[in-house]
Short mmCIF file of C-alpha atoms in Angstrom, two decimals:
data_model
loop_
_atom_site.label_atom_id
_atom_site.label_comp_id
_atom_site.label_asym_id
_atom_site.label_seq_id
_atom_site.Cartn_x
_atom_site.Cartn_y
_atom_site.Cartn_z
CA UNK A 1 -14.69 20.09 26.20
CA UNK A 2 -13.98 18.72 29.67
CA UNK A 3 -10.72 19.77 31.32
CA UNK A 4 -9.01 17.40 33.77
CA UNK A 5 -5.98 17.94 35.98
CA UNK A 6 -5.47 21.39 34.42
CA UNK A 7 -3.53 19.72 31.61
CA UNK A 8 -5.50 16.98 29.85
CA UNK A 9 -8.76 17.23 27.94
CA UNK A 10 -11.32 15.09 26.14
CA UNK A 11 -11.10 16.22 22.51
CA UNK A 12 -13.90 15.99 19.98
CA UNK A 13 -11.43 16.62 17.17
CA UNK A 14 -7.71 16.91 16.41
CA UNK A 15 -5.66 19.27 14.27
CA UNK A 16 -3.26 17.80 11.73
CA UNK A 17 -0.23 19.98 11.04
CA UNK A 18 0.53 18.65 7.54
CA UNK A 19 4.30 18.71 7.14
CA UNK A 20 5.57 20.39 10.34
CA UNK A 21 8.33 22.91 9.72
CA UNK A 22 7.42 23.27 6.04
CA UNK A 23 4.12 25.11 6.42
CA UNK A 24 5.30 27.93 4.16
CA UNK A 25 5.91 25.40 1.37
CA UNK A 26 2.58 23.59 1.62
CA UNK A 27 1.24 25.04 -1.63
CA UNK A 28 4.39 24.03 -3.50
CA UNK A 29 4.42 20.59 -1.89
CA UNK A 30 0.88 20.03 -3.12
CA UNK A 31 2.19 19.88 -6.70
CA UNK A 32 4.39 16.75 -6.36
CA UNK A 33 2.02 15.08 -3.90
CA UNK A 34 -1.04 15.78 -6.06
CA UNK A 35 0.80 14.59 -9.18
CA UNK A 36 1.92 11.38 -7.48
CA UNK A 37 -1.59 10.70 -6.22
CA UNK A 38 -2.99 11.20 -9.73
CA UNK A 39 -0.38 8.83 -11.18
CA UNK A 40 -1.27 6.23 -8.53
CA UNK A 41 -4.97 6.50 -9.35
CA UNK A 42 -4.48 6.26 -13.12
CA UNK A 43 -1.93 3.45 -12.89
CA UNK A 44 -3.94 1.18 -10.61
CA UNK A 45 -7.25 1.80 -12.36
CA UNK A 46 -5.49 0.98 -15.65
CA UNK A 47 -4.22 -2.33 -14.24
CA UNK A 48 -7.75 -3.22 -13.08
CA UNK A 49 -9.24 -2.31 -16.47
CA UNK A 50 -6.63 -4.25 -18.48
CA UNK A 51 -7.03 -7.43 -16.41
CA UNK A 52 -10.83 -7.16 -16.58
CA UNK A 53 -10.85 -6.70 -20.37
CA UNK A 54 -8.30 -9.38 -21.24
CA UNK A 55 -9.67 -12.88 -20.61
CA UNK A 56 -6.21 -14.46 -20.94
CA UNK A 57 -5.16 -12.55 -17.80
CA UNK A 58 -7.84 -14.21 -15.66
CA UNK A 59 -5.23 -16.21 -13.79
CA UNK A 60 -4.21 -16.29 -10.09
CA UNK A 61 -1.18 -14.01 -10.53
CA UNK A 62 -3.26 -11.27 -12.15
CA UNK A 63 -6.17 -11.65 -9.72
CA UNK A 64 -3.69 -11.06 -6.90
CA UNK A 65 -2.35 -8.08 -8.83
CA UNK A 66 -5.89 -6.66 -8.99
CA UNK A 67 -6.23 -7.10 -5.23
CA UNK A 68 -2.95 -5.23 -4.86
CA UNK A 69 -4.25 -2.41 -7.06
CA UNK A 70 -7.44 -2.06 -5.00
CA UNK A 71 -5.43 -2.01 -1.76
CA UNK A 72 -3.09 0.66 -3.15
CA UNK A 73 -6.08 2.78 -4.18
CA UNK A 74 -7.51 2.52 -0.65
CA UNK A 75 -4.16 3.30 1.00
CA UNK A 76 -3.41 6.38 -1.08
CA UNK A 77 -7.01 7.64 -0.91
CA UNK A 78 -7.05 7.24 2.88
CA UNK A 79 -4.41 9.97 3.23
CA UNK A 80 -3.88 12.05 0.09
CA UNK A 81 -7.25 13.88 -0.19
CA UNK A 82 -6.94 15.08 3.42
CA UNK A 83 -3.29 16.04 2.92
CA UNK A 84 -4.14 18.01 -0.22
CA UNK A 85 -7.02 19.70 1.64
CA UNK A 86 -4.50 20.78 4.29
CA UNK A 87 -2.12 22.08 1.62
CA UNK A 88 -4.76 23.92 -0.40
CA UNK A 89 -7.38 25.05 2.09
CA UNK A 90 -5.74 24.76 5.51
CA UNK A 91 -8.37 22.15 6.46
CA UNK A 92 -6.39 20.80 9.41
CA UNK A 93 -9.29 19.80 11.67
CA UNK A 94 -10.34 16.16 11.78
CA UNK A 95 -12.94 14.68 14.12
CA UNK A 96 -11.96 11.97 16.58
CA UNK A 97 -14.07 9.35 14.79
CA UNK A 98 -12.68 10.32 11.38
CA UNK A 99 -9.16 10.19 12.82
CA UNK A 100 -9.68 6.68 14.19
CA UNK A 101 -11.28 5.57 10.91
CA UNK A 102 -8.32 6.91 8.92
CA UNK A 103 -5.94 5.15 11.29
CA UNK A 104 -7.81 1.87 10.83
CA UNK A 105 -7.82 2.04 7.01
CA UNK A 106 -4.13 2.94 6.79
CA UNK A 107 -2.83 0.23 9.10
CA UNK A 108 -5.42 -2.37 8.09
CA UNK A 109 -4.78 -2.19 4.36
CA UNK A 110 -1.02 -2.01 4.82
CA UNK A 111 -1.41 -5.30 6.72
CA UNK A 112 -3.66 -6.69 3.96
CA UNK A 113 -1.10 -5.72 1.32
CA UNK A 114 1.60 -7.60 3.21
CA UNK A 115 -0.72 -10.62 3.29
CA UNK A 116 -1.33 -10.40 -0.46
CA UNK A 117 2.42 -10.38 -1.08
CA UNK A 118 2.65 -13.51 1.05
CA UNK A 119 -0.01 -15.37 -0.95
CA UNK A 120 1.59 -14.14 -4.19
CA UNK A 121 4.84 -15.74 -3.04
CA UNK A 122 2.89 -18.97 -2.45
CA UNK A 123 1.43 -18.66 -5.96
CA UNK A 124 4.90 -18.32 -7.49
CA UNK A 125 6.15 -21.26 -5.40
CA UNK A 126 3.38 -23.55 -6.67
CA UNK A 127 3.73 -22.29 -10.27
CA UNK A 128 7.48 -23.02 -10.33
CA UNK A 129 7.95 -25.95 -7.95
CA UNK A 130 4.75 -27.84 -8.80
CA UNK A 131 3.58 -26.47 -12.18
CA UNK A 132 1.44 -29.50 -13.10
CA UNK A 133 -0.86 -28.88 -10.13
CA UNK A 134 -0.87 -25.06 -10.23
CA UNK A 135 -4.31 -24.71 -11.82
CA UNK A 136 -5.83 -27.37 -9.58
CA UNK A 137 -4.34 -25.95 -6.37
CA UNK A 138 -4.95 -22.26 -7.07
CA UNK A 139 -8.47 -22.32 -8.46
CA UNK A 140 -10.53 -19.13 -8.69
CA UNK A 141 -12.30 -20.10 -5.46
CA UNK A 142 -8.99 -20.63 -3.63
CA UNK A 143 -7.69 -17.29 -4.90
CA UNK A 144 -10.82 -15.59 -3.57
CA UNK A 145 -10.52 -17.33 -0.22
CA UNK A 146 -6.84 -16.34 0.10
CA UNK A 147 -7.69 -12.71 -0.64
CA UNK A 148 -10.53 -12.81 1.90
CA UNK A 149 -8.21 -14.38 4.48
CA UNK A 150 -5.69 -11.55 3.97
CA UNK A 151 -8.49 -9.00 4.43
CA UNK A 152 -9.87 -10.67 7.57
CA UNK A 153 -6.39 -10.92 9.06
CA UNK A 154 -5.91 -7.18 8.53
CA UNK A 155 -9.27 -6.41 10.17
CA UNK A 156 -8.59 -8.72 13.14
CA UNK A 157 -5.05 -7.41 13.67
CA UNK A 158 -5.81 -3.70 13.32
CA UNK A 159 -9.41 -3.53 14.58
CA UNK A 160 -8.31 -3.35 18.25
CA UNK A 161 -5.99 -0.35 17.63
CA UNK A 162 -8.69 2.36 17.41
CA UNK A 163 -10.78 0.53 20.03
CA UNK A 164 -7.89 0.57 22.51
CA UNK A 165 -7.47 4.29 21.93
CA UNK A 166 -11.20 4.98 22.27
CA UNK A 167 -11.64 2.88 25.43
CA UNK A 168 -8.32 3.37 27.25
CA UNK A 169 -7.14 6.86 26.24
CA UNK A 170 -9.91 9.44 26.59
CA UNK A 171 -7.63 12.29 27.74
CA UNK A 172 -4.97 14.12 25.68
CA UNK A 173 -2.37 16.77 26.45
CA UNK A 174 -2.96 18.53 23.14
CA UNK A 175 -5.24 18.31 20.12
CA UNK A 176 -2.39 19.00 17.69
CA UNK A 177 -1.08 15.92 15.86
CA UNK A 178 2.35 16.71 14.41
CA UNK A 179 1.65 14.60 11.35
CA UNK A 180 -0.23 14.75 8.06
CA UNK A 181 -2.52 11.83 8.94
CA UNK A 182 -3.69 9.91 12.02
CA UNK A 183 -0.92 7.39 12.46
CA UNK A 184 -1.22 5.16 15.54
CA UNK A 185 1.92 6.24 17.40
CA UNK A 186 1.41 9.90 16.53
CA UNK A 187 -1.94 9.80 18.36
CA UNK A 188 -0.88 7.58 21.27
CA UNK A 189 2.09 9.79 22.18
CA UNK A 190 -0.32 12.69 22.83
CA UNK A 191 -2.43 10.73 25.32
CA UNK A 192 -2.48 11.16 29.07
CA UNK A 193 -2.36 8.02 31.15
CA UNK A 194 -0.76 4.62 30.69
CA UNK A 195 -0.05 3.90 27.01
CA UNK A 196 1.96 0.71 27.61
CA UNK A 197 -0.77 -1.63 26.31
CA UNK A 198 -1.24 0.45 23.17
CA UNK A 199 2.50 0.58 22.52
CA UNK A 200 3.00 -3.14 23.08
CA UNK A 201 0.06 -4.08 20.89
CA UNK A 202 1.27 -1.80 18.08
CA UNK A 203 4.79 -3.23 18.26
CA UNK A 204 3.43 -6.79 18.37
CA UNK A 205 1.36 -6.26 15.24
CA UNK A 206 4.36 -4.69 13.50
CA UNK A 207 6.44 -7.76 14.37
CA UNK A 208 3.77 -10.22 13.21
CA UNK A 209 3.18 -8.43 9.92
CA UNK A 210 6.57 -7.14 8.83
CA UNK A 211 8.94 -9.70 10.34
CA UNK A 212 6.97 -12.94 10.03
CA UNK A 213 5.53 -12.12 6.59
CA UNK A 214 8.93 -11.14 5.22
CA UNK A 215 10.50 -14.31 6.67
CA UNK A 216 7.77 -16.47 5.11
CA UNK A 217 8.22 -14.74 1.74
CA UNK A 218 11.98 -15.20 1.98
CA UNK A 219 11.54 -18.91 2.75
CA UNK A 220 9.28 -19.28 -0.30
CA UNK A 221 11.86 -17.70 -2.57
CA UNK A 222 14.69 -19.77 -1.12
CA UNK A 223 12.75 -22.88 -2.19
CA UNK A 224 11.95 -21.28 -5.55
CA UNK A 225 15.62 -20.47 -6.22
CA UNK A 226 16.63 -24.00 -5.25
CA UNK A 227 14.13 -25.36 -7.78
CA UNK A 228 15.37 -22.91 -10.44
CA UNK A 229 19.00 -23.95 -9.93
CA UNK A 230 17.91 -27.52 -10.60
CA UNK A 231 16.77 -26.65 -14.13
CA UNK A 232 18.97 -28.01 -16.89
CA UNK A 233 19.50 -24.99 -19.15
CA UNK A 234 20.48 -21.39 -18.57
CA UNK A 235 17.58 -20.13 -20.70
CA UNK A 236 15.07 -22.07 -18.60
CA UNK A 237 16.54 -20.65 -15.39
CA UNK A 238 16.43 -17.08 -16.68
CA UNK A 239 12.88 -17.45 -18.00
CA UNK A 240 11.65 -18.89 -14.72
CA UNK A 241 13.35 -16.19 -12.65
CA UNK A 242 11.85 -13.59 -14.97
CA UNK A 243 8.35 -14.63 -13.87
CA UNK A 244 9.31 -13.75 -10.28
CA UNK A 245 11.08 -10.47 -11.01
CA UNK A 246 7.95 -8.28 -10.91
CA UNK A 247 6.85 -9.77 -7.61
CA UNK A 248 10.29 -9.33 -6.03
CA UNK A 249 10.42 -5.69 -7.17
CA UNK A 250 6.94 -5.02 -5.76
CA UNK A 251 7.92 -6.62 -2.42
CA UNK A 252 11.04 -4.46 -2.17
CA UNK A 253 9.04 -1.34 -3.10
CA UNK A 254 6.61 -2.11 -0.27
CA UNK A 255 8.86 -3.29 2.56
CA UNK A 256 11.89 -1.01 2.14
CA UNK A 257 10.03 2.33 2.56
CA UNK A 258 8.10 0.94 5.55
CA UNK A 259 11.31 -0.34 7.17
CA UNK A 260 13.13 2.96 6.59
CA UNK A 261 10.19 4.99 7.90
CA UNK A 262 9.77 2.79 11.00
CA UNK A 263 13.47 2.77 11.85
CA UNK A 264 13.71 6.53 11.35
CA UNK A 265 10.67 7.10 13.56
CA UNK A 266 11.89 4.90 16.42
CA UNK A 267 15.65 5.47 16.36
CA UNK A 268 16.29 8.58 14.26
CA UNK A 269 15.84 11.06 17.10
CA UNK A 270 18.19 13.53 15.40
CA UNK A 271 16.24 13.46 12.14
CA UNK A 272 14.07 16.60 11.64
CA UNK A 273 10.30 16.06 12.08
CA UNK A 274 9.49 16.98 8.50
CA UNK A 275 11.77 14.19 7.27
CA UNK A 276 9.82 11.69 9.41
CA UNK A 277 6.51 12.91 7.99
CA UNK A 278 7.73 12.99 4.38
CA UNK A 279 9.02 9.40 4.68
CA UNK A 280 5.72 8.29 6.24
CA UNK A 281 3.81 9.79 3.30
CA UNK A 282 6.17 8.36 0.72
CA UNK A 283 5.75 4.81 2.01
CA UNK A 284 2.00 5.16 1.37
CA UNK A 285 2.55 6.70 -2.09
CA UNK A 286 5.55 4.92 -3.57
CA UNK A 287 4.04 1.38 -3.78
CA UNK A 288 0.76 2.59 -5.39
CA UNK A 289 2.82 4.50 -7.97
CA UNK A 290 5.49 1.91 -8.72
CA UNK A 291 3.49 -1.33 -8.57
CA UNK A 292 1.54 -0.61 -11.81
CA UNK A 293 4.75 0.56 -13.50
CA UNK A 294 6.69 -2.53 -12.39
CA UNK A 295 4.01 -4.95 -13.58
CA UNK A 296 3.28 -3.05 -16.80
CA UNK A 297 6.96 -3.03 -17.74
CA UNK A 298 7.95 -6.48 -16.48
CA UNK A 299 4.84 -8.49 -17.45
CA UNK A 300 4.64 -9.17 -21.17
CA UNK A 301 0.90 -9.94 -21.25
CA UNK A 302 -0.07 -6.70 -19.49
CA UNK A 303 2.36 -4.65 -21.57
CA UNK A 304 1.09 -6.08 -24.86
CA UNK A 305 -2.57 -5.66 -23.92
CA UNK A 306 -2.00 -2.08 -22.78
CA UNK A 307 -0.20 -1.23 -26.04
CA UNK A 308 -3.04 -2.86 -27.99
CA UNK A 309 -5.62 -0.73 -26.18
CA UNK A 310 -3.60 2.44 -26.77
CA UNK A 311 -3.16 1.64 -30.48
CA UNK A 312 -6.87 0.85 -30.82
CA UNK A 313 -7.74 4.17 -29.18
CA UNK A 314 -5.38 6.05 -31.46
CA UNK A 315 -6.83 4.27 -34.50
CA UNK A 316 -10.39 5.19 -33.49
CA UNK A 317 -9.24 8.76 -33.05
CA UNK A 318 -8.03 8.78 -36.65
CA UNK A 319 -11.26 7.36 -38.08
CA UNK A 320 -13.36 10.58 -38.16
CA UNK A 321 -10.61 12.35 -40.11
CA UNK A 322 -10.41 9.51 -42.60
CA UNK A 323 -14.18 9.44 -43.08
CA UNK A 324 -14.27 13.18 -43.51
CA UNK A 325 -11.62 12.88 -46.21
CA UNK A 326 -13.65 10.19 -48.02
CA UNK A 327 -16.83 12.25 -47.89
CA UNK A 328 -15.07 15.25 -49.33
#
């Protein structure tokens, strides 16, 4: 390791602290975090399996839901295995390249998820405001292209973040990152030298993704609600709004934790560090947990198919006993 100016160094690796201030509780914290991660894995894999098995669900809304499930799996898996390794084995070391890769996946797929919510709002707008052309506008090819566009936007927006750190910030005051994963600002604040470009770029991306996406989604739903109010009967209005309820819940589940975490990080200087870190972890865990629950509960087709699969599995489990009884 090369030492410069008696203070800064060129690190080959960093050390993640986990949840600073709660080190003595790491083993206990692993129980809720491990359980939530398991629930997120099972829930999102179940959504993918149900949509794949049920041909009637091969529609734009459910294809977007599958994209959301894949993104949630990537987001939670980018952080939770390392966090659990810290809790269980004290494996705090992470190489510089692995740290930058983790940073890229976290911020990239959070950006992609925001983009998917935006195209889902467009899907609901077309389905409600122009239902006769919904199938012709949102063909399978268009759905695939929209998903690819959301992915490419995430890569283009976030790709420069680790590159800017690698090229502009070679020296660091310490190797200890007071966080449970390699979040952009947590790494940049440790760097020696001018971090203005990194800070401005990070804030610009946050504005483009969170503010502009949320404004575009809000505009879509304003037009949707105007169309719904124009329907003649109360039952028709309620039924139409019901088709949007799952999407609205998923949007709130995604944006509210991110907004709370970001505001607490930037302005909550009196908030203890472990609260910052817990909020940052929750915003990566809560959407992957709640999205499958929201859609399984609110979407009749998914709920009915899931119940059918569970009943079929239970029936097959009873068959050997019945056959044994007949043979006897």
